[in-house]
Coordinates of C-alpha atoms and ligand atoms in Angstrom, one line a residue:
M241 CA 66.5 7.8 69.8
Y242 CA 69.8 9.3 68.1
R243 CA 71.0 12.1 70.2
P244 CA 72.5 11.3 73.4
S245 CA 70.2 13.1 75.4
K246 CA 67.9 11.6 78.0
I247 CA 65.8 12.1 80.9
E248 CA 66.2 8.3 83.4
I249 CA 63.5 7.3 85.8
D250 CA 64.4 5.1 88.3
R251 CA 61.6 3.0 88.5
A252 CA 62.6 1.1 91.6
A253 CA 63.0 4.7 93.5
I254 CA 59.4 5.5 92.8
A255 CA 58.8 1.7 93.5
H256 CA 60.1 2.4 97.2
N257 CA 59.4 5.6 97.8
V258 CA 55.7 4.8 97.4
S259 CA 55.5 1.8 100.2
E260 CA 57.7 4.0 102.3
I261 CA 55.2 6.4 102.2
K262 CA 51.8 3.8 102.3
R263 CA 54.2 2.4 105.3
R264 CA 53.5 5.9 107.4
I265 CA 50.1 6.4 106.8
P266 CA 47.2 5.1 107.7
Q267 CA 45.0 6.9 104.6
Q268 CA 44.5 5.6 101.2
L269 CA 46.9 7.3 99.1
M270 CA 46.0 9.5 95.7
A271 CA 49.4 9.3 93.5
V272 CA 50.0 13.3 92.0
V273 CA 50.6 12.6 89.1
K274 CA 49.9 15.7 86.7
A275 CA 51.5 17.3 84.6
N276 CA 52.6 13.6 83.5
A277 CA 54.4 12.6 86.6
Y278 CA 56.1 16.1 87.3
G279 CA 58.1 15.1 84.2
H280 CA 58.2 11.6 84.6
G281 CA 55.8 10.1 82.9
A282 CA 52.3 10.1 83.8
V283 CA 52.1 6.5 82.8
E284 CA 55.0 4.5 84.2
V285 CA 54.3 5.7 87.0
A286 CA 51.1 5.7 87.9
T287 CA 51.4 2.1 87.4
I288 CA 54.5 2.2 89.4
A289 CA 52.3 4.1 92.2
L290 CA 49.3 1.4 91.8
E291 CA 51.0 -1.5 92.3
N292 CA 53.4 -0.6 95.3
G293 CA 50.4 1.1 97.2
A294 CA 48.5 4.0 95.8
T295 CA 44.6 3.5 95.0
M296 CA 44.2 6.6 93.9
L297 CA 45.5 9.0 91.0
G298 CA 45.3 13.1 91.6
V299 CA 46.0 14.9 88.0
A300 CA 44.9 18.2 86.9
L301 CA 43.8 17.9 83.7
L302 CA 40.4 15.8 81.8
E303 CA 43.2 15.0 79.2
E304 CA 45.3 13.6 81.1
A305 CA 43.4 11.6 83.8
I306 CA 42.2 10.3 79.8
E307 CA 45.7 10.2 79.0
L308 CA 45.5 7.6 82.1
R309 CA 42.3 5.5 80.7
E310 CA 43.6 4.5 77.3
A311 CA 46.5 3.3 78.1
G312 CA 43.9 1.2 79.9
I313 CA 44.6 1.8 83.8
D314 CA 40.9 1.9 85.8
A315 CA 41.7 2.9 89.3
P316 CA 39.9 6.3 90.3
I317 CA 41.2 9.1 88.7
L318 CA 40.2 12.7 90.9
V319 CA 40.8 15.8 88.0
M320 CA 41.8 18.6 90.6
E321 CA 41.8 21.6 88.4
A322 CA 38.2 22.6 87.7
Q323 CA 37.0 22.0 84.1
F324 CA 33.2 23.7 82.4
P325 CA 30.8 21.7 83.3
E326 CA 30.4 21.0 79.3
Y327 CA 32.4 18.2 79.1
A328 CA 31.2 16.6 82.3
G329 CA 29.4 13.9 80.1
V330 CA 33.3 13.0 78.7
A331 CA 34.1 12.3 82.5
A332 CA 31.8 10.7 83.2
K333 CA 32.4 8.6 79.8
H334 CA 35.3 7.6 80.8
D335 CA 34.6 7.6 84.8
V336 CA 36.7 10.2 86.0
I337 CA 36.2 12.4 89.2
L338 CA 35.7 15.7 88.7
S339 CA 36.0 18.7 91.5
V340 CA 33.5 20.9 92.0
F341 CA 32.5 23.9 94.1
S342 CA 29.0 25.5 92.9
A343 CA 25.4 24.8 93.3
E344 CA 25.3 26.4 89.7
W345 CA 27.6 23.8 88.1
F346 CA 25.2 21.2 89.0
E347 CA 22.7 22.8 87.2
E348 CA 24.5 23.1 83.8
A349 CA 26.3 19.6 84.3
K350 CA 22.8 18.2 84.0
A351 CA 22.1 18.9 80.8
H352 CA 25.9 17.9 79.7
L353 CA 24.5 14.2 81.6
G354 CA 24.0 10.9 79.9
E355 CA 23.0 8.2 81.5
R356 CA 26.1 7.9 83.4
P357 CA 26.1 9.7 86.8
L358 CA 29.2 12.1 87.4
T359 CA 31.7 11.2 90.6
V360 CA 32.7 14.4 92.3
H361 CA 34.7 16.2 95.1
V362 CA 33.5 19.0 96.7
K363 CA 36.5 21.2 96.5
V364 CA 37.1 23.9 99.5
D365 CA 38.7 27.0 100.2
T366 CA 40.3 27.0 103.4
G367 CA 42.7 29.3 102.9
M368 CA 44.6 29.0 99.5
G369 CA 42.8 31.2 97.6
R370 CA 42.0 30.0 94.2
L371 CA 39.2 27.1 93.7
G372 CA 37.2 26.1 95.9
L373 CA 33.7 27.3 97.5
R374 CA 34.0 29.4 101.1
T375 CA 31.1 29.4 102.9
R376 CA 28.8 26.6 104.5
E377 CA 26.3 28.0 102.7
E378 CA 27.5 27.6 99.1
L379 CA 27.7 24.0 100.4
D380 CA 24.6 23.6 101.9
A381 CA 23.2 25.0 98.3
L382 CA 25.7 22.8 96.2
L383 CA 24.0 19.1 98.1
E384 CA 21.0 20.5 97.5
V385 CA 21.2 20.5 93.9
A386 CA 23.1 17.8 93.1
D387 CA 20.7 15.1 92.1
D388 CA 21.1 11.6 91.4
R389 CA 22.7 12.1 88.3
F390 CA 26.1 13.3 90.5
V391 CA 27.1 11.0 93.0
I392 CA 29.5 13.4 95.4
E393 CA 32.1 11.1 97.4
G394 CA 34.3 12.8 98.7
I395 CA 35.3 16.6 99.7
Y396 CA 38.6 18.1 100.5
T397 CA 40.8 21.6 100.9
H398 CA 44.6 22.2 100.0
F399 CA 47.0 23.9 102.2
A400 CA 48.8 26.8 101.7
T401 CA 51.7 25.8 104.1
A402 CA 51.7 22.7 105.0
D403 CA 55.5 22.6 103.8
E404 CA 56.3 25.0 106.9
P405 CA 57.1 23.1 110.1
D406 CA 55.7 26.3 111.9
S407 CA 52.5 27.9 110.7
A408 CA 50.1 28.9 112.0
L409 CA 47.3 29.2 108.9
Y410 CA 48.4 25.5 108.3
H411 CA 46.4 25.1 111.3
E412 CA 44.2 27.9 110.6
Q413 CA 42.7 26.3 107.5
Q414 CA 42.5 22.8 109.2
V415 CA 39.7 24.6 112.3
R416 CA 37.7 25.7 109.1
F417 CA 37.3 22.9 106.8
D418 CA 36.3 21.3 110.1
R419 CA 34.1 23.7 111.3
L420 CA 32.9 24.0 107.5
M421 CA 32.2 20.0 107.4
D422 CA 30.2 20.1 110.7
G423 CA 27.9 17.4 111.0
L424 CA 28.5 16.3 107.7
G425 CA 31.0 13.9 107.5
S426 CA 29.7 11.1 107.0
R427 CA 28.0 11.9 103.8
F428 CA 31.4 12.2 102.0
K429 CA 33.2 8.3 101.5
Y430 CA 36.8 10.3 100.9
I431 CA 37.7 13.6 103.1
H432 CA 41.3 14.4 101.9
T433 CA 43.2 17.5 103.0
S434 CA 47.2 16.9 102.2
N435 CA 49.6 17.4 100.1
S436 CA 53.7 15.4 100.5
A437 CA 53.7 18.1 102.9
G438 CA 51.2 17.5 105.7
A439 CA 50.7 14.0 104.4
I440 CA 54.6 13.6 105.8
R441 CA 53.6 16.1 109.4
M442 CA 50.2 14.1 110.1
A443 CA 52.3 10.9 109.4
G444 CA 51.1 8.7 113.2
E445 CA 48.7 11.5 114.3
D446 CA 44.6 10.4 115.0
V447 CA 43.3 12.2 111.7
P448 CA 39.9 11.9 111.4
Y449 CA 40.6 12.0 107.5
N450 CA 40.8 8.7 105.2
L451 CA 43.1 9.4 102.1
V452 CA 46.0 11.6 101.2
R453 CA 46.9 13.2 97.6
V454 CA 50.6 13.0 97.9
G455 CA 52.8 14.5 94.1
I456 CA 56.7 15.5 94.7
A457 CA 57.3 13.2 97.6
I458 CA 56.9 9.4 95.0
Y459 CA 59.0 11.4 92.9
G460 CA 61.9 11.2 95.7
L461 CA 61.9 15.2 96.6
Y462 CA 60.9 17.2 98.9
P463 CA 58.5 19.2 99.6
S464 CA 60.6 22.0 101.2
S465 CA 64.2 22.6 102.2
E466 CA 61.9 22.3 106.0
M467 CA 61.2 19.4 105.7
A468 CA 64.4 17.5 104.4
S469 CA 64.8 15.9 107.7
F470 CA 60.9 14.4 107.8
Y471 CA 62.0 12.8 104.7
S472 CA 65.5 11.3 104.4
F473 CA 63.8 8.5 103.4
L474 CA 63.0 9.0 100.1
R475 CA 65.1 8.3 96.5
P476 CA 65.0 10.5 93.8
A477 CA 63.9 8.8 91.0
F478 CA 65.0 11.5 88.3
T479 CA 68.6 11.5 86.2
L480 CA 69.3 14.4 82.8
K481 CA 72.7 12.6 81.5
S482 CA 73.7 13.8 78.1
K483 CA 77.4 12.9 76.4
L484 CA 80.2 15.3 75.3
M485 CA 79.7 16.3 71.5
Q486 CA 83.3 18.3 71.3
V487 CA 86.2 19.1 73.3
K488 CA 88.4 21.3 72.2
R489 CA 91.7 23.5 74.2
L490 CA 90.8 27.3 73.9
E491 CA 94.2 29.5 74.3
A492 CA 93.6 32.6 76.2
G493 CA 91.4 35.7 75.3
Q494 CA 88.2 33.7 73.5
T495 CA 84.9 34.4 73.6
I496 CA 82.2 31.2 74.0
S497 CA 78.7 31.7 72.6
Y498 CA 75.8 34.4 72.2
G499 CA 77.3 37.7 73.2
A500 CA 80.8 37.2 73.7
T501 CA 79.8 37.3 77.3
Y502 CA 82.5 34.7 78.4
T503 CA 86.8 34.9 78.2
T504 CA 88.9 32.5 78.4
T505 CA 91.6 34.0 80.7
E506 CA 94.0 30.8 80.2
D507 CA 94.9 27.3 77.9
E508 CA 91.2 25.8 78.5
W509 CA 89.4 22.4 77.8
I510 CA 85.8 23.7 76.6
G511 CA 83.0 21.1 75.9
T512 CA 79.5 21.5 74.4
V513 CA 76.6 19.4 75.7
P514 CA 74.3 18.6 73.8
V515 CA 70.6 20.0 76.0
G516 CA 69.3 23.9 75.4
Y517 CA 66.8 26.1 75.9
A518 CA 64.2 24.2 73.9
D519 CA 64.7 21.2 76.0
G520 CA 63.3 23.5 78.9
W521 CA 67.3 24.1 80.6
I522 CA 67.0 27.9 80.8
R523 CA 69.6 30.4 80.2
K524 CA 69.1 30.7 83.6
A525 CA 71.7 27.3 83.6
G526 CA 74.4 29.7 82.7
G527 CA 76.7 29.4 85.5
F528 CA 75.5 26.4 87.5
A529 CA 78.1 23.2 87.2
V530 CA 77.4 20.0 85.6
D531 CA 79.2 17.0 86.5
V532 CA 81.8 15.2 84.4
N533 CA 82.7 12.1 86.0
G534 CA 82.8 13.3 88.7
N535 CA 84.6 16.9 88.4
R536 CA 81.5 19.5 89.1
C537 CA 82.6 21.8 85.3
P538 CA 80.8 25.3 85.0
I539 CA 78.6 26.1 82.4
V540 CA 80.2 28.6 80.7
G541 CA 79.1 31.6 78.2
R542 CA 75.3 31.7 77.4
V543 CA 73.1 28.5 77.4
C544 CA 71.8 28.5 73.6
M545 CA 68.4 26.9 72.6
D546 CA 70.1 22.7 71.5
R547 CA 73.5 23.5 73.4
F548 CA 75.1 25.1 76.3
M549 CA 79.4 24.6 76.5
I550 CA 81.6 23.7 79.9
K551 CA 84.5 24.2 81.2
L552 CA 86.9 20.4 81.8
P553 CA 89.4 20.3 83.6
R554 CA 91.4 18.3 81.4
A555 CA 90.1 16.9 77.9
F556 CA 87.4 14.2 77.4
P557 CA 87.0 12.2 75.2
V558 CA 83.9 13.0 73.3
G559 CA 81.2 10.6 73.6
T560 CA 81.8 11.1 77.5
D561 CA 78.6 11.1 80.2
V562 CA 77.7 14.5 81.7
T563 CA 75.3 14.3 84.4
L564 CA 73.3 17.4 84.6
V565 CA 70.4 17.1 86.8
G566 CA 70.0 14.1 89.2
G567 CA 73.2 11.4 91.7
P568 CA 76.4 14.1 92.1
V569 CA 74.1 17.3 90.9
P570 CA 71.5 17.2 93.6
I571 CA 68.2 18.6 92.4
D572 CA 68.0 21.3 94.7
E573 CA 71.0 22.3 93.8
L574 CA 70.0 23.3 90.5
A575 CA 66.5 24.1 92.1
A576 CA 68.5 27.2 94.2
H577 CA 70.2 28.4 90.9
L578 CA 67.7 28.8 89.3
E579 CA 65.7 30.7 92.5
T580 CA 62.9 28.2 91.8
I581 CA 62.1 25.2 93.3
N582 CA 62.4 21.2 92.7
Y583 CA 58.6 21.1 91.3
E584 CA 59.4 23.8 88.6
V585 CA 62.5 22.4 87.9
V586 CA 61.2 18.5 86.8
C587 CA 57.5 20.4 85.0
Q588 CA 59.8 22.6 82.8
L589 CA 62.0 20.0 80.8
T590 CA 60.4 19.0 77.6
G591 CA 58.9 16.1 75.9
R592 CA 61.6 16.8 73.9
L593 CA 63.8 15.1 76.0
P594 CA 63.0 11.7 75.5
R595 CA 62.1 9.5 79.5
H596 CA 64.4 6.3 80.1
Y597 CA 63.2 3.7 82.6
V598 CA 65.4 2.4 84.0
Ligands
PLP235 C1 49.8 19.0 92.9 C2 49.1 19.4 94.1 C3 49.0 18.1 94.8 C4 49.9 17.4 95.3 O1 50.7 17.9 96.0 P1 52.5 18.0 96.2 O2 53.3 19.1 97.3 O3 53.4 17.4 95.2 O4 52.9 16.0 97.5 C5 47.7 17.7 96.6 N1 46.5 18.6 96.0 C6 46.8 19.2 94.6 C7 45.3 20.0 95.0 C8 47.2 19.8 93.8 O5 46.5 20.2 93.3

């Protein structure tokens, strides 16, 4: 690797988060590693999670599940996004669990299955308004049509507001799910409803469900600022680092970057950092401040495709470390600056930034 910019992933932090979450909940733990483990590296995170108490993995795409299988991971994997029925055979071949929510899907999938049965979890929409069946009639029809080419192993729903402490919808969704399931609980080996926020909220409560799907928390991040107090045991694992490539002194009145939006007002030390919007370090990061040797240094001028400029308090040698995200630069601070959530920050930094495991 020649470029000095990299994302460092702290393996010990992920191991700590997974085992501390597992210690707090009686349910089985599914580690959600979709989207390359929220940018942390799917194979690496899945391996660490399985070593520290997770027993199942969750992904969004069949491609993501197959990547894990090809890396030799043999734990159960649930694909949570819908897949077209023509890929039922591919999923069965790789022993991957699909999410389904209609009788028609089973009818169509039958033509695409060979010898191996396909394992599925039924997805129920109790108020998220995206994927899933909504009525008991749909559920009964689905159970009716599935023959022995399918193993209906689980049923689940997803909360829209688990990260809001006083949400009425959260409780309403629980009630709808229980009502829809009434009398059917024993048909499913796994019943699950909770993401990170839900899992931690209900930690210690006597709920009948036996599996939770935890994503953001295993990376040491909070689902929302309201949830931070529940999560003080977490350790973030993600740091984006680079190095100063050029440091120069500009006199007053000089402009910086495209559009000449920044003008020096005095003699200023300006450093360039080789990370840009092609890495997912988007132009909106302009005006944020990164860390150089314990100094928060503001980004000046527009972020370019491959680099950006910062104002330094004094001269620093070329090669000095710069921390863009993590450690002294809390990820939630960047998320707030970008008017988004930490989830989006870790997902948007591209594969052009190599991941290093420390
Ligand atoms: C992504 C996802 C999760 C994980 O959510 P976190 O908030 O990251 O814990 C759980 N369930 C489903 C269905 C998801 O799509």
